[in-house]
mmCIF file of C-alpha atoms in Angstrom:
data_model
loop_
_atom_site.group_PDB
_atom_site.id
_atom_site.type_symbol
_atom_site.label_atom_id
_atom_site.label_comp_id
_atom_site.label_asym_id
_atom_site.label_seq_id
_atom_site.Cartn_x
_atom_site.Cartn_y
_atom_site.Cartn_z
ATOM 1 C CA UNK A 547 5.971 -26.216 80.329
ATOM 2 C CA UNK A 548 5.097 -22.389 80.872
ATOM 3 C CA UNK A 549 7.392 -19.458 79.627
ATOM 4 C CA UNK A 550 7.679 -18.146 83.149
ATOM 5 C CA UNK A 551 9.000 -22.030 84.408
ATOM 6 C CA UNK A 552 11.600 -21.950 81.551
ATOM 7 C CA UNK A 553 12.358 -18.272 82.878
ATOM 8 C CA UNK A 554 13.146 -19.214 86.301
ATOM 9 C CA UNK A 555 15.050 -22.290 85.295
ATOM 10 C CA UNK A 556 17.137 -20.065 83.149
ATOM 11 C CA UNK A 557 17.801 -17.850 86.221
ATOM 12 C CA UNK A 558 18.836 -20.843 88.678
ATOM 13 C CA UNK A 559 21.104 -21.652 85.875
ATOM 14 C CA UNK A 560 22.805 -18.358 85.532
ATOM 15 C CA UNK A 561 23.341 -17.596 89.449
ATOM 16 C CA UNK A 562 24.672 -21.356 89.968
ATOM 17 C CA UNK A 563 26.980 -20.606 87.154
ATOM 18 C CA UNK A 564 28.030 -17.226 88.488
ATOM 19 C CA UNK A 565 28.098 -19.151 92.031
ATOM 20 C CA UNK A 566 30.308 -22.024 91.016
ATOM 21 C CA UNK A 567 32.754 -19.593 89.592
ATOM 22 C CA UNK A 568 32.963 -16.840 92.158
ATOM 23 C CA UNK A 569 33.369 -20.014 94.374
ATOM 24 C CA UNK A 570 36.024 -21.900 92.871
ATOM 25 C CA UNK A 571 37.932 -18.472 92.212
ATOM 26 C CA UNK A 572 37.505 -17.454 96.144
ATOM 27 C CA UNK A 573 38.900 -20.947 97.100
ATOM 28 C CA UNK A 574 42.491 -20.891 95.105
ATOM 29 C CA UNK A 575 42.548 -17.364 96.707
ATOM 30 C CA UNK A 576 41.750 -18.309 100.163
ATOM 31 C CA UNK A 577 42.620 -21.891 100.347
ATOM 32 C CA UNK A 578 45.909 -21.825 98.371
ATOM 33 C CA UNK A 579 47.024 -17.996 98.485
ATOM 34 C CA UNK A 580 46.990 -17.828 94.620
ATOM 35 C CA UNK A 581 46.394 -14.139 93.103
ATOM 36 C CA UNK A 582 43.154 -13.215 92.246
ATOM 37 C CA UNK A 583 43.636 -13.133 88.443
ATOM 38 C CA UNK A 584 45.280 -16.411 88.291
ATOM 39 C CA UNK A 585 42.179 -17.990 90.529
ATOM 40 C CA UNK A 586 39.674 -16.561 88.609
ATOM 41 C CA UNK A 587 41.591 -17.639 85.028
ATOM 42 C CA UNK A 588 42.097 -21.281 86.344
ATOM 43 C CA UNK A 589 38.633 -21.320 87.450
ATOM 44 C CA UNK A 590 36.990 -20.401 83.849
ATOM 45 C CA UNK A 591 39.273 -22.753 81.936
ATOM 46 C CA UNK A 592 38.468 -25.436 84.290
ATOM 47 C CA UNK A 593 35.085 -24.938 84.552
ATOM 48 C CA UNK A 594 34.647 -24.639 80.629
ATOM 49 C CA UNK A 595 36.831 -27.719 80.067
ATOM 50 C CA UNK A 596 39.326 -26.045 78.240
ATOM 51 C CA UNK A 597 42.391 -27.780 79.341
ATOM 52 C CA UNK A 598 44.985 -24.855 78.859
ATOM 53 C CA UNK A 599 48.302 -25.509 80.740
ATOM 54 C CA UNK A 600 47.695 -24.740 84.348
ATOM 55 C CA UNK A 601 48.745 -21.517 85.774
ATOM 56 C CA UNK A 602 50.318 -22.848 88.979
ATOM 57 C CA UNK A 603 51.610 -26.209 89.704
ATOM 58 C CA UNK A 604 49.270 -28.286 91.308
ATOM 59 C CA UNK A 605 51.336 -30.270 93.810
ATOM 60 C CA UNK A 606 49.615 -30.680 96.478
ATOM 61 C CA UNK A 607 46.422 -33.251 96.974
ATOM 62 C CA UNK A 608 43.756 -30.429 98.109
ATOM 63 C CA UNK A 609 44.815 -28.054 95.167
ATOM 64 C CA UNK A 610 44.164 -31.244 92.934
ATOM 65 C CA UNK A 611 41.145 -32.156 94.572
ATOM 66 C CA UNK A 612 39.400 -28.502 94.530
ATOM 67 C CA UNK A 613 40.600 -28.642 90.960
ATOM 68 C CA UNK A 614 38.755 -32.155 89.844
ATOM 69 C CA UNK A 615 35.509 -30.737 91.819
ATOM 70 C CA UNK A 616 35.513 -27.689 89.446
ATOM 71 C CA UNK A 617 36.121 -29.854 86.784
ATOM 72 C CA UNK A 618 33.302 -31.824 87.811
ATOM 73 C CA UNK A 619 30.745 -28.719 88.122
ATOM 74 C CA UNK A 620 32.069 -27.609 84.959
ATOM 75 C CA UNK A 621 30.798 -30.854 83.447
ATOM 76 C CA UNK A 622 27.374 -30.642 84.929
ATOM 77 C CA UNK A 623 27.248 -26.495 83.617
ATOM 78 C CA UNK A 624 27.669 -28.135 79.999
ATOM 79 C CA UNK A 625 25.286 -30.865 80.366
ATOM 80 C CA UNK A 626 22.648 -28.751 82.140
ATOM 81 C CA UNK A 627 23.458 -26.371 79.462
ATOM 82 C CA UNK A 628 22.057 -29.101 77.020
ATOM 83 C CA UNK A 629 19.295 -30.291 79.005
ATOM 84 C CA UNK A 630 17.753 -26.554 79.409
ATOM 85 C CA UNK A 631 17.740 -25.682 75.547
ATOM 86 C CA UNK A 632 16.434 -29.090 74.974
ATOM 87 C CA UNK A 633 13.808 -28.980 77.471
ATOM 88 C CA UNK A 634 12.818 -25.182 75.986
ATOM 89 C CA UNK A 635 13.021 -26.903 72.461
ATOM 90 C CA UNK A 636 10.714 -29.938 73.315
ATOM 91 C CA UNK A 637 8.511 -27.893 75.346
ATOM 92 C CA UNK A 638 7.752 -25.351 72.448
ATOM 93 C CA UNK A 639 7.244 -28.290 70.295
ATOM 94 C CA UNK A 640 4.735 -29.562 72.659
ATOM 95 C CA UNK A 641 2.999 -26.873 73.427
ATOM 96 C CA UNK A 642 2.793 -25.737 69.690
ATOM 97 C CA UNK A 643 0.952 -29.119 68.984
ATOM 98 C CA UNK A 644 -1.341 -28.902 71.844
ATOM 99 C CA UNK A 645 -2.554 -25.233 71.049
ATOM 100 C CA UNK A 646 -3.035 -26.379 67.086
ATOM 101 C CA UNK A 647 -5.126 -29.564 68.927
ATOM 102 C CA UNK A 648 -6.975 -27.428 70.925
ATOM 103 C CA UNK A 649 -7.708 -24.993 68.040
ATOM 104 C CA UNK A 650 -8.586 -27.456 65.752
ATOM 105 C CA UNK A 651 -11.287 -29.268 68.069
ATOM 106 C CA UNK A 652 -12.793 -25.436 68.934
ATOM 107 C CA UNK A 653 -13.242 -24.621 65.276
ATOM 108 C CA UNK A 654 -14.559 -28.220 64.787
ATOM 109 C CA UNK A 655 -17.184 -27.738 67.431
ATOM 110 C CA UNK A 656 -18.266 -24.114 65.728
ATOM 111 C CA UNK A 657 -22.047 -24.354 64.085
ATOM 112 C CA UNK A 658 -23.373 -21.237 62.333
ATOM 113 C CA UNK A 659 -20.399 -19.090 62.087
ATOM 114 C CA UNK A 660 -18.569 -16.493 60.254
ATOM 115 C CA UNK A 661 -15.367 -17.179 58.232
ATOM 116 C CA UNK A 662 -13.275 -14.045 58.041
ATOM 117 C CA UNK A 663 -10.580 -14.556 55.014
ATOM 118 C CA UNK A 664 -7.399 -12.649 55.787
ATOM 119 C CA UNK A 665 -6.766 -10.710 58.867
ATOM 120 C CA UNK A 666 -5.777 -7.298 57.422
ATOM 121 C CA UNK A 667 -6.663 -3.691 58.546
ATOM 122 C CA UNK A 668 -10.270 -4.762 56.691
ATOM 123 C CA UNK A 669 -10.196 -8.133 57.921
ATOM 124 C CA UNK A 670 -9.595 -7.357 61.615
ATOM 125 C CA UNK A 671 -11.916 -4.612 61.422
ATOM 126 C CA UNK A 672 -14.929 -7.280 60.317
ATOM 127 C CA UNK A 673 -13.741 -9.368 63.248
ATOM 128 C CA UNK A 674 -14.353 -7.225 65.862
ATOM 129 C CA UNK A 675 -17.405 -6.011 64.321
ATOM 130 C CA UNK A 676 -18.736 -9.437 64.386
ATOM 131 C CA UNK A 677 -17.746 -10.199 67.708
ATOM 132 C CA UNK A 678 -19.933 -7.390 69.090
ATOM 133 C CA UNK A 679 -22.847 -8.869 67.266
ATOM 134 C CA UNK A 680 -22.220 -12.247 69.358
ATOM 135 C CA UNK A 681 -21.470 -13.995 66.158
ATOM 136 C CA UNK A 682 -18.925 -16.883 66.732
ATOM 137 C CA UNK A 683 -15.966 -16.855 63.838
ATOM 138 C CA UNK A 684 -12.750 -18.153 62.743
ATOM 139 C CA UNK A 685 -10.091 -16.336 60.930
ATOM 140 C CA UNK A 686 -7.853 -17.814 57.771
ATOM 141 C CA UNK A 687 -4.702 -16.097 56.943
ATOM 142 C CA UNK A 688 -1.913 -17.726 55.228
ATOM 143 C CA UNK A 689 0.761 -15.215 57.155
ATOM 144 C CA UNK A 690 1.736 -16.308 60.875
ATOM 145 C CA UNK A 691 2.322 -12.905 61.946
ATOM 146 C CA UNK A 692 -1.465 -12.043 61.068
ATOM 147 C CA UNK A 693 -2.825 -15.525 62.753
ATOM 148 C CA UNK A 694 -0.229 -14.627 65.475
ATOM 149 C CA UNK A 695 -2.464 -10.842 66.033
ATOM 150 C CA UNK A 696 -5.897 -12.475 65.391
ATOM 151 C CA UNK A 697 -5.344 -15.350 68.014
ATOM 152 C CA UNK A 698 -3.886 -12.661 70.433
ATOM 153 C CA UNK A 699 -7.748 -10.573 69.649
ATOM 154 C CA UNK A 700 -9.099 -14.070 70.949
ATOM 155 C CA UNK A 701 -10.257 -15.467 67.429
ATOM 156 C CA UNK A 702 -9.935 -19.033 66.717
ATOM 157 C CA UNK A 703 -7.460 -19.291 63.247
ATOM 158 C CA UNK A 704 -6.590 -21.400 60.799
ATOM 159 C CA UNK A 705 -3.346 -21.000 58.845
ATOM 160 C CA UNK A 706 -3.637 -21.711 55.139
ATOM 161 C CA UNK A 707 -4.549 -20.334 52.082
ATOM 162 C CA UNK A 708 -8.019 -19.779 51.603
ATOM 163 C CA UNK A 709 -8.202 -20.392 47.856
ATOM 164 C CA UNK A 710 -7.521 -24.182 49.009
ATOM 165 C CA UNK A 711 -10.820 -26.194 49.330
ATOM 166 C CA UNK A 712 -8.808 -27.760 52.446
ATOM 167 C CA UNK A 713 -8.449 -24.985 54.230
ATOM 168 C CA UNK A 714 -12.132 -23.939 53.956
ATOM 169 C CA UNK A 715 -13.069 -27.567 54.909
ATOM 170 C CA UNK A 716 -10.938 -26.879 58.083
ATOM 171 C CA UNK A 717 -12.496 -23.583 58.866
ATOM 172 C CA UNK A 718 -15.861 -25.541 58.702
ATOM 173 C CA UNK A 719 -17.426 -23.828 55.370
ATOM 174 C CA UNK A 720 -20.145 -26.987 55.436
ATOM 175 C CA UNK A 721 -21.475 -25.297 58.773
ATOM 176 C CA UNK A 722 -20.498 -22.028 58.629
ATOM 177 C CA UNK A 723 -23.111 -19.181 58.349
ATOM 178 C CA UNK A 724 -21.489 -16.947 56.182
ATOM 179 C CA UNK A 725 -18.343 -16.107 54.889
ATOM 180 C CA UNK A 726 -16.478 -12.761 54.294
ATOM 181 C CA UNK A 727 -13.058 -12.270 52.092
ATOM 182 C CA UNK A 728 -11.025 -9.403 52.795
ATOM 183 C CA UNK A 729 -7.985 -10.626 51.173
ATOM 184 C CA UNK A 730 -6.054 -7.658 49.567
ATOM 185 C CA UNK A 731 -5.988 -9.405 46.209
ATOM 186 C CA UNK A 732 -9.494 -9.357 43.491
ATOM 187 C CA UNK A 733 -8.095 -12.868 42.350
ATOM 188 C CA UNK A 734 -7.958 -14.573 45.549
ATOM 189 C CA UNK A 735 -11.544 -13.134 46.630
ATOM 190 C CA UNK A 736 -12.665 -14.525 43.740
ATOM 191 C CA UNK A 737 -11.135 -17.732 44.004
ATOM 192 C CA UNK A 738 -12.277 -17.846 47.647
ATOM 193 C CA UNK A 739 -15.798 -16.776 46.418
ATOM 194 C CA UNK A 740 -16.018 -19.740 43.736
ATOM 195 C CA UNK A 741 -14.682 -22.483 46.158
ATOM 196 C CA UNK A 742 -16.879 -21.249 48.801
ATOM 197 C CA UNK A 743 -20.061 -21.449 46.905
ATOM 198 C CA UNK A 744 -19.351 -24.748 45.273
ATOM 199 C CA UNK A 745 -18.584 -26.239 48.608
ATOM 200 C CA UNK A 746 -21.751 -24.599 50.556
ATOM 201 C CA UNK A 747 -24.265 -23.268 48.067
ATOM 202 C CA UNK A 748 -26.451 -21.858 50.795
ATOM 203 C CA UNK A 749 -23.580 -19.845 52.585
ATOM 204 C CA UNK A 750 -24.246 -15.830 53.042
ATOM 205 C CA UNK A 751 -20.909 -14.706 51.207
ATOM 206 C CA UNK A 752 -19.543 -10.787 51.348
ATOM 207 C CA UNK A 753 -16.486 -10.212 49.222
ATOM 208 C CA UNK A 754 -14.126 -7.102 49.019
ATOM 209 C CA UNK A 755 -13.085 -5.384 46.020
ATOM 210 C CA UNK A 756 -10.361 -3.921 45.713
ATOM 211 C CA UNK A 757 -10.283 -2.310 42.273
ATOM 212 C CA UNK A 758 -12.798 -0.726 39.751
ATOM 213 C CA UNK A 759 -14.584 -3.590 37.608
ATOM 214 C CA UNK A 760 -13.891 -6.200 40.114
ATOM 215 C CA UNK A 761 -17.546 -6.314 41.376
ATOM 216 C CA UNK A 762 -19.220 -8.218 38.513
ATOM 217 C CA UNK A 763 -16.967 -10.902 38.556
ATOM 218 C CA UNK A 764 -16.880 -11.320 42.202
ATOM 219 C CA UNK A 765 -21.383 -11.256 42.019
ATOM 220 C CA UNK A 766 -20.577 -13.943 38.909
ATOM 221 C CA UNK A 767 -18.305 -15.890 41.450
ATOM 222 C CA UNK A 768 -20.978 -16.104 43.700
ATOM 223 C CA UNK A 769 -20.827 -13.469 46.163
ATOM 224 C CA UNK A 770 -23.982 -12.187 47.715
ATOM 225 C CA UNK A 771 -22.642 -8.551 48.645
ATOM 226 C CA UNK A 772 -19.509 -7.180 47.330
ATOM 227 C CA UNK A 773 -17.841 -4.022 48.938
ATOM 228 C CA UNK A 774 -15.432 -2.012 48.037
ATOM 229 C CA UNK A 775 -13.865 0.126 50.995
ATOM 230 C CA UNK A 776 -12.515 3.091 48.824
ATOM 231 C CA UNK A 777 -16.086 3.444 47.466
ATOM 232 C CA UNK A 778 -18.119 2.880 50.984
ATOM 233 C CA UNK A 779 -15.378 5.412 52.198
ATOM 234 C CA UNK A 780 -16.054 7.744 49.181
ATOM 235 C CA UNK A 781 -19.739 7.603 49.620
ATOM 236 C CA UNK A 782 -19.231 7.794 53.640
ATOM 237 C CA UNK A 783 -17.519 11.015 53.612
ATOM 238 C CA UNK A 784 -20.330 12.491 50.773
ATOM 239 C CA UNK A 785 -23.087 11.617 53.090
ATOM 240 C CA UNK A 786 -21.300 13.428 56.061
ATOM 241 C CA UNK A 787 -20.915 16.307 54.103
ATOM 242 C CA UNK A 788 -24.708 16.434 52.855
ATOM 243 C CA UNK A 789 -26.695 14.396 55.614
ATOM 244 C CA UNK A 790 -24.383 14.717 58.883
ATOM 245 C CA UNK A 791 -27.522 14.263 61.467
ATOM 246 C CA UNK A 792 -29.008 11.479 59.276
ATOM 247 C CA UNK A 793 -25.361 9.362 58.836
ATOM 248 C CA UNK A 794 -24.635 10.464 63.040
ATOM 249 C CA UNK A 795 -28.033 8.631 63.367
ATOM 250 C CA UNK A 796 -27.521 5.331 61.480
ATOM 251 C CA UNK A 797 -23.917 5.475 63.225
ATOM 252 C CA UNK A 798 -25.533 5.422 66.583
ATOM 253 C CA UNK A 799 -27.985 3.014 65.517
ATOM 254 C CA UNK A 800 -25.824 0.651 64.574
ATOM 255 C CA UNK A 801 -23.078 1.186 67.171
ATOM 256 C CA UNK A 802 -22.424 -1.039 69.855
ATOM 257 C CA UNK A 803 -22.391 0.955 72.592
ATOM 258 C CA UNK A 804 -24.912 1.220 75.516
ATOM 259 C CA UNK A 805 -27.560 3.008 73.722
ATOM 260 C CA UNK A 806 -31.508 3.146 73.791
ATOM 261 C CA UNK A 807 -32.223 2.447 70.267
ATOM 262 C CA UNK A 808 -30.752 0.325 67.229
ATOM 263 C CA UNK A 809 -31.669 -0.855 63.668
ATOM 264 C CA UNK A 810 -31.973 -4.826 63.018
ATOM 265 C CA UNK A 811 -32.495 -7.014 60.420
ATOM 266 C CA UNK A 812 -34.886 -10.330 60.771
ATOM 267 C CA UNK A 813 -35.622 -12.749 58.731
ATOM 268 C CA UNK A 814 -39.013 -14.797 58.832
ATOM 269 C CA UNK A 815 -39.362 -18.272 57.841
ATOM 270 C CA UNK A 816 -42.249 -20.938 57.813
ATOM 271 C CA UNK A 817 -42.055 -21.797 61.370
ATOM 272 C CA UNK A 818 -41.476 -18.039 62.677
ATOM 273 C CA UNK A 819 -44.387 -16.971 65.292
ATOM 274 C CA UNK A 820 -43.904 -13.464 63.527
ATOM 275 C CA UNK A 821 -45.999 -15.041 60.513
ATOM 276 C CA UNK A 822 -48.903 -13.235 60.220
ATOM 277 C CA UNK A 823 -48.137 -10.566 62.847
ATOM 278 C CA UNK A 824 -49.097 -6.906 61.925
ATOM 279 C CA UNK A 825 -46.705 -4.090 61.518
ATOM 280 C CA UNK A 826 -49.109 -2.767 64.135
ATOM 281 C CA UNK A 827 -49.074 -5.276 66.459
ATOM 282 C CA UNK A 828 -45.070 -4.902 66.632
ATOM 283 C CA UNK A 829 -45.412 -1.054 67.166
ATOM 284 C CA UNK A 830 -47.328 -2.134 70.377
ATOM 285 C CA UNK A 831 -44.261 -4.086 71.584
ATOM 286 C CA UNK A 832 -41.981 -1.163 70.765
ATOM 287 C CA UNK A 833 -40.858 -2.074 67.338
ATOM 288 C CA UNK A 834 -40.878 0.100 64.494
ATOM 289 C CA UNK A 835 -41.141 -1.261 61.206
ATOM 290 C CA UNK A 836 -39.079 0.637 58.785
ATOM 291 C CA UNK A 837 -39.336 -1.477 55.679
ATOM 292 C CA UNK A 838 -40.224 -4.947 54.624
ATOM 293 C CA UNK A 839 -38.071 -6.782 52.121
ATOM 294 C CA UNK A 840 -40.257 -8.796 49.833
ATOM 295 C CA UNK A 841 -39.807 -12.224 47.783
ATOM 296 C CA UNK A 842 -39.008 -10.350 44.930
ATOM 297 C CA UNK A 843 -36.159 -8.225 46.290
ATOM 298 C CA UNK A 844 -38.015 -5.066 46.522
ATOM 299 C CA UNK A 845 -38.056 -3.056 49.619
ATOM 300 C CA UNK A 846 -41.546 -1.676 50.714
ATOM 301 C CA UNK A 847 -40.502 1.374 53.003
ATOM 302 C CA UNK A 848 -43.022 2.326 55.956
ATOM 303 C CA UNK A 849 -45.541 -0.165 55.571
ATOM 304 C CA UNK A 850 -48.819 0.534 57.114
ATOM 305 C CA UNK A 851 -49.968 -0.720 60.518
ATOM 306 C CA UNK A 852 -52.593 -3.748 59.018
ATOM 307 C CA UNK A 853 -49.524 -4.785 56.929
ATOM 308 C CA UNK A 854 -48.985 -8.484 57.840
ATOM 309 C CA UNK A 855 -45.848 -10.453 57.590
ATOM 310 C CA UNK A 856 -45.376 -13.271 55.379
ATOM 311 C CA UNK A 857 -43.088 -16.302 55.345
ATOM 312 C CA UNK A 858 -39.802 -15.808 53.785
ATOM 313 C CA UNK A 859 -39.904 -11.746 54.345
ATOM 314 C CA UNK A 860 -37.160 -9.996 56.312
ATOM 315 C CA UNK A 861 -38.193 -7.270 58.570
ATOM 316 C CA UNK A 862 -36.030 -4.048 58.936
ATOM 317 C CA UNK A 863 -36.905 -2.694 62.200
ATOM 318 C CA UNK A 864 -35.922 0.262 64.839
ATOM 319 C CA UNK A 865 -36.468 0.358 68.318
ATOM 320 C CA UNK A 866 -34.653 -0.328 71.706
ATOM 321 C CA UNK A 867 -32.075 -2.556 72.276
ATOM 322 C CA UNK A 868 -34.595 -5.149 74.811
ATOM 323 C CA UNK A 869 -37.294 -4.557 72.130
ATOM 324 C CA UNK A 870 -35.001 -5.882 69.201
ATOM 325 C CA UNK A 871 -33.512 -8.511 71.247
ATOM 326 C CA UNK A 872 -37.472 -10.013 71.924
ATOM 327 C CA UNK A 873 -37.970 -9.648 68.160
ATOM 328 C CA UNK A 874 -34.762 -11.745 67.172
ATOM 329 C CA UNK A 875 -35.789 -14.194 69.886
ATOM 330 C CA UNK A 876 -39.166 -14.679 68.403
ATOM 331 C CA UNK A 877 -37.958 -14.706 64.483
#
């Protein structure tokens, strides 16, 4: 039952109690000539089944009948109150179970998704950026308040400790494309990285480093990339001070607005039609190849137009959003 339906039930119950109380008091005043205060008092003690002594002797059958009717109405109000409370509790429990089951089924259907561990300020920003790129994700957090915010933002959620293997399995780590751990504890981030790497050797893991010196531990634990928010903020501020236009250009290229240009990274596998394509051919399609990441991890910046792309390399390119979308589709 929805909140609106339960709200209407409560409103109807309150109106019924007020109507019966007013009707009962008016009946004592109009039918039997009682004072208003005595009528109100008699009505209240009768409806609530308190059972105090009557303010007036009920000597005639009409008075007795009216009082009996009010007593029956009072019993109905009591049982009605119990029914509304019980219905609300049962509905909440049933709704929670249905929502949990729906969430579990949706998470179980995910493939090539991202797992975000921790939904604080950093984690929520990561999730927001991933959604803008079209990626699917599931959020893991141990705090109910954080999960409520994540669900309100439209994300699938799993409640639990991300350092627990069972929680990662529930989030579909074996089917995931990547994992981002943004917990504000380096120890927890190390544990999450160790568990994730052991359970999914091919998973791409990005870990948050909160203190100096934790980067090496996270890399040793199996993280592909380690990011320190404070270090990144410092570098960003320095770049804005030294090369503001370059920083603005990169921001514009990586933003999610309706821009005419962007940056993209495309990995070329063995079955990709991009194998053997030259940089010059990509330029004809409106794609500027900024660099090629080679097999040994070295970047070949500004490759010549005769340079052909090989299997296992990654192309870092710039171009219009439409051209880059075509490049992604071809890869």
